[in-house]
Coordinates of C-alpha atoms in Angstrom, one line a residue:
X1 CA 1.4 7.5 28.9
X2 CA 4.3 9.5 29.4
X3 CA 7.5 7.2 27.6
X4 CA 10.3 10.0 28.2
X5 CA 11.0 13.2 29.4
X6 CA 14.7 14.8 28.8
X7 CA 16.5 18.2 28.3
X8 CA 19.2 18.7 25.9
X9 CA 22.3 21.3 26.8
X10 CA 24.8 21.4 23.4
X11 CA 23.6 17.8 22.7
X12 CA 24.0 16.3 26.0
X13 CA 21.0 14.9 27.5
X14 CA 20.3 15.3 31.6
X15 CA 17.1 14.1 32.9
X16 CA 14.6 16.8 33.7
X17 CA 12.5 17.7 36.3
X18 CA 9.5 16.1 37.0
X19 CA 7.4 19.3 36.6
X20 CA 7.2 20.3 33.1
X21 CA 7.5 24.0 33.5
X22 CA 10.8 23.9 35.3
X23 CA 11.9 21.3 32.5
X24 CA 11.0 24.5 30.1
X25 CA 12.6 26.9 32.5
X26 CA 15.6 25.2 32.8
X27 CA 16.1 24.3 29.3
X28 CA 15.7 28.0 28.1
X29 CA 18.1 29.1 31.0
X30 CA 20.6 26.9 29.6
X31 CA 20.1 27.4 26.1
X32 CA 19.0 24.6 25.0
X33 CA 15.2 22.1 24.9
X34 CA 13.4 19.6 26.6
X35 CA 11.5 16.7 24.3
X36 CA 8.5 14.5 26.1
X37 CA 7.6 11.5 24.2
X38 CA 4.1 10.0 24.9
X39 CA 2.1 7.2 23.7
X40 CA -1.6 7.5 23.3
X41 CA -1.8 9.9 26.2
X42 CA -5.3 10.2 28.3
X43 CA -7.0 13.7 28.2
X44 CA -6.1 14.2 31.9
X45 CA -1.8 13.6 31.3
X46 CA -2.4 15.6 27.6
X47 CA -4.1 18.6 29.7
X48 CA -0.8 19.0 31.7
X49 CA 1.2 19.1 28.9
X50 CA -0.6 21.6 27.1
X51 CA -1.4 23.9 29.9
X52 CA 2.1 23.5 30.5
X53 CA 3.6 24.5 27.2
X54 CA 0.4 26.7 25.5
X55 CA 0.0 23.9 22.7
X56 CA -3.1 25.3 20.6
X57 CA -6.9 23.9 21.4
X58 CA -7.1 23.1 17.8
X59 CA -3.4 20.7 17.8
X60 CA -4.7 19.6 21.2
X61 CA -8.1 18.3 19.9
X62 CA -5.9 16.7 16.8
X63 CA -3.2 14.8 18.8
X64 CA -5.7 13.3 21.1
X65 CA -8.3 12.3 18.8
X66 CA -5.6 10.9 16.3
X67 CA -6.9 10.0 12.6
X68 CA -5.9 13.2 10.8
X69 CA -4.4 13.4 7.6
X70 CA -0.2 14.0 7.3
X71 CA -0.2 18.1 7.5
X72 CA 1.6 20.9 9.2
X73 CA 0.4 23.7 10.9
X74 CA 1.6 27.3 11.9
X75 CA -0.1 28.6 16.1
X76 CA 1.2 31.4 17.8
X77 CA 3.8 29.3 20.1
X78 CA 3.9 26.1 18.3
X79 CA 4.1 24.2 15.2
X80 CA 1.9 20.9 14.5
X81 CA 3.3 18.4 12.2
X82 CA 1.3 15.0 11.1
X83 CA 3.1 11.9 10.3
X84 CA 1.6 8.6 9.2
X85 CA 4.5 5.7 10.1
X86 CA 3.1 2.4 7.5
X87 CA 3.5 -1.2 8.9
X88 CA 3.1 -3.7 6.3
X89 CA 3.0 -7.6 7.2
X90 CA 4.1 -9.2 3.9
X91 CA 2.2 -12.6 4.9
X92 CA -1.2 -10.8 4.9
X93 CA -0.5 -7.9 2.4
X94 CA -1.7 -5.7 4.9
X95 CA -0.7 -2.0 5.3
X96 CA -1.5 -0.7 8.5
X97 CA -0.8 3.1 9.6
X98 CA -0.2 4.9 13.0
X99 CA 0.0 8.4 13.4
X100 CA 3.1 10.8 15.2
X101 CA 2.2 14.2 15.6
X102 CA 5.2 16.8 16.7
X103 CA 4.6 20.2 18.8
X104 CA 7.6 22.1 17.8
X105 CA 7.9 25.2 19.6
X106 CA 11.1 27.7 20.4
X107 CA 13.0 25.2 23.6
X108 CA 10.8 22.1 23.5
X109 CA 9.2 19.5 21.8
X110 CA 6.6 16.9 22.5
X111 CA 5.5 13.9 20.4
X112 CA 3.0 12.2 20.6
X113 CA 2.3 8.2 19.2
X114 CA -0.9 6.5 18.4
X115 CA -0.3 3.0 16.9
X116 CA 2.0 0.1 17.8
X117 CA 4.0 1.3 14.7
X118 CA 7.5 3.1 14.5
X119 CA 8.2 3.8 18.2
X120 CA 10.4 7.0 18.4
X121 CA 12.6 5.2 21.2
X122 CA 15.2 4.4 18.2
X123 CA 15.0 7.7 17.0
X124 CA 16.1 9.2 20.1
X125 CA 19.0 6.8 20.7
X126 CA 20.5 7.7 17.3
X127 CA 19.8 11.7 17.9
X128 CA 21.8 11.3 21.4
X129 CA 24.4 9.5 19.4
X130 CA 24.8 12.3 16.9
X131 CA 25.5 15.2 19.6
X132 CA 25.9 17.4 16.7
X133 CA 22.7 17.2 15.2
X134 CA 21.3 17.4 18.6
X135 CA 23.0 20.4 19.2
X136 CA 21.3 22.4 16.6
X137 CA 17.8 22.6 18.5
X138 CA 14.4 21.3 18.7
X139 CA 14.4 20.9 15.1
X140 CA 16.3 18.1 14.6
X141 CA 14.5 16.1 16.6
X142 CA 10.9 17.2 13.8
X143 CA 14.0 16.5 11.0
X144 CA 15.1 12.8 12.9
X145 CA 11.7 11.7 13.4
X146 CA 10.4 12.7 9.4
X147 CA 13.3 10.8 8.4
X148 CA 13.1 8.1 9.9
X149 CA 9.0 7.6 9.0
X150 CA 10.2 8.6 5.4
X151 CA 12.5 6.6 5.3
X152 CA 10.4 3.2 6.5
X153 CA 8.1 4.2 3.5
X154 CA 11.1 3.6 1.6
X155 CA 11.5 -0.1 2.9
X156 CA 8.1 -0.5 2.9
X157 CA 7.5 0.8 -0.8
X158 CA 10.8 -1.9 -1.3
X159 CA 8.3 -5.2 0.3
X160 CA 5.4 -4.2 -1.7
X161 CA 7.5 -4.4 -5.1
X162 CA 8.7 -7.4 -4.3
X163 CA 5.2 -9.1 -3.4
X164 CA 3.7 -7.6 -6.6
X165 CA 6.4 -9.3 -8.3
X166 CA 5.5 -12.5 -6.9
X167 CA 1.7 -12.1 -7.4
X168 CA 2.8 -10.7 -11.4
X169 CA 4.5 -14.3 -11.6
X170 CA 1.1 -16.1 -10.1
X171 CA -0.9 -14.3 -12.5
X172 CA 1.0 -15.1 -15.3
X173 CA 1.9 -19.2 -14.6
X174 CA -0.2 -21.6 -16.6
X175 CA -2.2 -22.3 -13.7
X176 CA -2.1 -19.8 -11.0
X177 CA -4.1 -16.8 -13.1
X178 CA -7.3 -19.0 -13.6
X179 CA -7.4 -19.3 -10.2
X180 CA -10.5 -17.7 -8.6
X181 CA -9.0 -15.9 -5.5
X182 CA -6.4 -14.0 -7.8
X183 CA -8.9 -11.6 -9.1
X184 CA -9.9 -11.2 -5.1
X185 CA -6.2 -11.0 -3.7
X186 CA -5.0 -8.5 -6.8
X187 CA -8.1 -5.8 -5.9
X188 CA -6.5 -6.1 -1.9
X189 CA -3.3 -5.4 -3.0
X190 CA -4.7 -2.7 -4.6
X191 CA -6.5 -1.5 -1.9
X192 CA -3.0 -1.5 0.2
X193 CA -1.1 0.7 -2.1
X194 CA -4.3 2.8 -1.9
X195 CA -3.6 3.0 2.1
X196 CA 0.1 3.3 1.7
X197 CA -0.8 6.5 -0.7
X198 CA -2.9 8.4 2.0
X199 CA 0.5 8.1 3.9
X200 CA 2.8 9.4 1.9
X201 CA 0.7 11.6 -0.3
X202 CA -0.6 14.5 1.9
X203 CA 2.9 14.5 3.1
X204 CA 4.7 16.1 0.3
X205 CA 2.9 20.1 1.0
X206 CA 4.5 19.7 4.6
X207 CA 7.7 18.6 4.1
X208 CA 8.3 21.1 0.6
X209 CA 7.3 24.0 3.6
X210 CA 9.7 23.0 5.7
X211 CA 12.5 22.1 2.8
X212 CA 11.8 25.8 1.5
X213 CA 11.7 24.4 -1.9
X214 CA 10.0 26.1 -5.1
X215 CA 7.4 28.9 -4.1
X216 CA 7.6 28.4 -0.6
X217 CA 11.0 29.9 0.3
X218 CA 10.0 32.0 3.4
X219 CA 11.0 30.1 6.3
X220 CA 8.6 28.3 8.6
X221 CA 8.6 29.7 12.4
X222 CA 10.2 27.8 15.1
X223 CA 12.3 26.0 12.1
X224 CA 16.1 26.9 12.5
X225 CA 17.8 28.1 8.9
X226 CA 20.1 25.9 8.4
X227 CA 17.7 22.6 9.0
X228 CA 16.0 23.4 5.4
X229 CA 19.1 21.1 3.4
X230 CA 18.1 18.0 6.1
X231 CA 14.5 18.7 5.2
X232 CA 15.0 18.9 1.3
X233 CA 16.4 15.5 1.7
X234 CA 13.7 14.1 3.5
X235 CA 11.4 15.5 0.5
X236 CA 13.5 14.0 -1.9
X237 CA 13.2 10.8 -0.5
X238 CA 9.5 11.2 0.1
X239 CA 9.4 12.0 -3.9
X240 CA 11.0 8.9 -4.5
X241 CA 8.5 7.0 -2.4
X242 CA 5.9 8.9 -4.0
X243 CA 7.1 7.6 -7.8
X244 CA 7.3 4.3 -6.6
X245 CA 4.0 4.2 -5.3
X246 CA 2.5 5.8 -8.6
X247 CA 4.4 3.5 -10.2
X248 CA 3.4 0.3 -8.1
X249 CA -0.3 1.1 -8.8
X250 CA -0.4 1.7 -12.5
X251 CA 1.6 -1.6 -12.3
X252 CA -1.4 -3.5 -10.0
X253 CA -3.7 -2.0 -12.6
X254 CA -2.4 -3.3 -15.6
X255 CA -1.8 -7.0 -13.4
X256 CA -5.6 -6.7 -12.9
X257 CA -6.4 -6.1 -16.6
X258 CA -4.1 -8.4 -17.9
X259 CA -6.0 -11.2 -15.6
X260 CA -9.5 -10.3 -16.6
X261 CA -8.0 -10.3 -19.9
X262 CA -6.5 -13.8 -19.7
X263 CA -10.3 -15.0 -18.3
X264 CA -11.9 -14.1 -20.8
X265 CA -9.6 -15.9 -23.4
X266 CA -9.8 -18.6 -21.3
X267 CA -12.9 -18.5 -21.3
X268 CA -13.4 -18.0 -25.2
X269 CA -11.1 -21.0 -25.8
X270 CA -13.1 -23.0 -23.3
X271 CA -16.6 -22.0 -25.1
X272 CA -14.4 -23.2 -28.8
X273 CA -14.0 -26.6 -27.1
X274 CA -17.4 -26.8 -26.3
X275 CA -18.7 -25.6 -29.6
X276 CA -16.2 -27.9 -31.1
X277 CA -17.1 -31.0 -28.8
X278 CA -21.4 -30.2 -29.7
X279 CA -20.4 -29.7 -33.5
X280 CA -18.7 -33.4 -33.1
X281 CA -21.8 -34.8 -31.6
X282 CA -24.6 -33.6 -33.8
X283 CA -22.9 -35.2 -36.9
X284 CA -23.5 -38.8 -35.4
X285 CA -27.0 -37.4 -34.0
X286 CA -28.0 -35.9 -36.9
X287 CA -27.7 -39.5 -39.1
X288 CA -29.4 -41.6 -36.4
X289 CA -32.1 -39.2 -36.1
X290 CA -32.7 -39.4 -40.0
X291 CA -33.0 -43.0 -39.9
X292 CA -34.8 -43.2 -36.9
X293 CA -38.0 -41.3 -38.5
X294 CA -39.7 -44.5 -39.7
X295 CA -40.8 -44.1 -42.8
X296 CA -41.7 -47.2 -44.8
X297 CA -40.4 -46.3 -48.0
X298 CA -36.2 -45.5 -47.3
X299 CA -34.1 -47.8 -49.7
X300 CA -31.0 -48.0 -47.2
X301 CA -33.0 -49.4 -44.6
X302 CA -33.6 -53.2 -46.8
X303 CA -29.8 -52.8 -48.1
X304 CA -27.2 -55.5 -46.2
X305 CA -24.4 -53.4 -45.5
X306 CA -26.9 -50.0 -44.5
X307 CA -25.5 -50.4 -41.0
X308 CA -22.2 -50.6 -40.7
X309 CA -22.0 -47.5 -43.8
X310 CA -23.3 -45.4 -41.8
X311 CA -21.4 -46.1 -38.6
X312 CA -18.2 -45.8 -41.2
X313 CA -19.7 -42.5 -42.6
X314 CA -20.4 -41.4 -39.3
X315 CA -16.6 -42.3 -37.8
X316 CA -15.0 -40.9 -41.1
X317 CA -17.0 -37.3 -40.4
X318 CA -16.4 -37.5 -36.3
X319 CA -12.5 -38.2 -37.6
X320 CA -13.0 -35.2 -40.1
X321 CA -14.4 -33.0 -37.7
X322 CA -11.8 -33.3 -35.1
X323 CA -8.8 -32.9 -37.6
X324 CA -10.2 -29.9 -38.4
X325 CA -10.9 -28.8 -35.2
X326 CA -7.5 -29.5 -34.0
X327 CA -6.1 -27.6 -36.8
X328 CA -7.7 -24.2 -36.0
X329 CA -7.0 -24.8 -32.1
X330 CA -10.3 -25.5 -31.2
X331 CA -9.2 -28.7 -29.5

């Protein structure tokens, strides 16, 4: 569906007309841009929209089919950018993605939203608050909406390290690590951060093209000149994210091998007590069985006291035993 259609004069929004080509016309007459927002638009509104403004087959193809990896891309009369906006509901541990894709061209742009996740509805209301960033073109709208997904990943990024923090203290309580849904619940936490990555990851090339940083200084078309400062701070941001995601995983990674790790001494201390326990119980075993063999000719056997001896010897090495045992931690 179609969520918004304006055009912007010097950062001033007026409503435009309901035909998209005389919203384009109108917006180049007067110098400025129009912006349509839509929401997992059908092929048949879509059509109109790229008939209407030339998008590329290719972009076309993309935004409508959705499930395409963060990347930007350079048409004749457009630019494509690929965002992936992360949801993450801390009771589940969940990470959930949605997808914004942005045709930027020379007086419009139109974005496009799959997902219930960060509607661009905010993002416009701050842009048409800050009349002098809106003033500077079509690209700060691309710049508004990056920052503001960028920016989520930092508050996302934020809940995760604090869940792991919790699930570090679980692991490592005298009960909760022996517990046998830990092992299960670390490896889909893992699995999250794994999500989160293909987010923020694949973002990095895009946003470095557009920041002009390192070997790709020549400017990107349709990009004004003096957006690439706003764009190299939306890349440093997305490098922070990036850190604290590499950093988050090694982190999971060493949770899950300290667990295993604390199993299997666990379970090497439970296999000592068991050893220790059978030791304790063949002594006793051991003495009846030699006495219950039945030969005629075994001098203890006729003697008065022969019974309570050996239940004295046997308590005496079962007392032995177990100091012992209890000495080396075995008990």
């Amino acid at each position: 569906m179609i969520v918004d259609c304006a055009v912007y004069r010097e950062g001033q929004r007026s409503e435009g007309p309901e035909d998209f080509s005389d919203a384009l016309a109108e917006a180049r007459s007067a110098g400025g841009f129009v912006w349509i927002g839509l929401h997992e638009p059908t092929a048949g509104e879509f059509d109109l929209v790229s008939q209407e403004f030339g998008l590329h087959p290719l972009a076309v193809e993309d935004a409508l089919k959705a499930h395409q990896r963060p990347k930007l891309e350079v048409y004749d009369d457009s630019l494509f950018l690929v965002l992936k906006p992360v949801l993450y509901e801390p009771r589940t541990d969940t990470v959930s993605t949605g997808e914004i894709m942005v045709f930027l061209g020379d007086s419009f742009v139109v974005t496009v939203r799959h997902g219930e996740g960060s509607p661009l509805g905010a993002v416009r209301s701050r842009l048409e608050r800050e009349r002098e960033l809106l003033g500077k073109g079509p690209t700060s709208v691309v710049y508004a909406v990056a920052d503001a997904v960028v920016d989520h990943y930092l508050d996302v990024a934020t809940e995760l390290q604090t869940d792991l923090e919790q699930l570090e203290e679980e692991v490592f309580s005298p009960d909760g690590g022996g517990s046998r849904h830990t092992a299960s619940r670390i490896y889909n936490f893992k699995r999250q951060i794994l999500e989160f990555r293909r987010a923020t990851g694949p973002l990095v090339l895009p946003m470095t093209r557009l920041a002009g940083v390192g070997s790709y200084g020549a400017g990107v078309p349709f990009v004004a000149g003096g957006a690439r400062p706003f764009f190299r701070d939306v890349h440093d941001h997305l490098t922070r994210v990036n850190e604290s995601v590499e950093g988050l995983d090694r982190l999971v990674s060493d949770i899950l091998s300290a667990h295993l790790a604390q199993m299997s001494v666990r379970q090497n201390d439970d296999m000592r007590k068991i050893s220790a326990w059978a030791a304790m119980a063949a002594v006793p075993t051991m003495i009846a069985g030699v006495y219950g063999m039945n030969f005629e000719h075994m001098p203890e056997l006729r003697w008065g006291w022969a019974y309570p001896a050996v239940i004295v010897v046997m308590a005496a090495l079962e007392v032995l035993l177990f100091r012992l045992f209890k000495r080396r931690g075995w008990m």
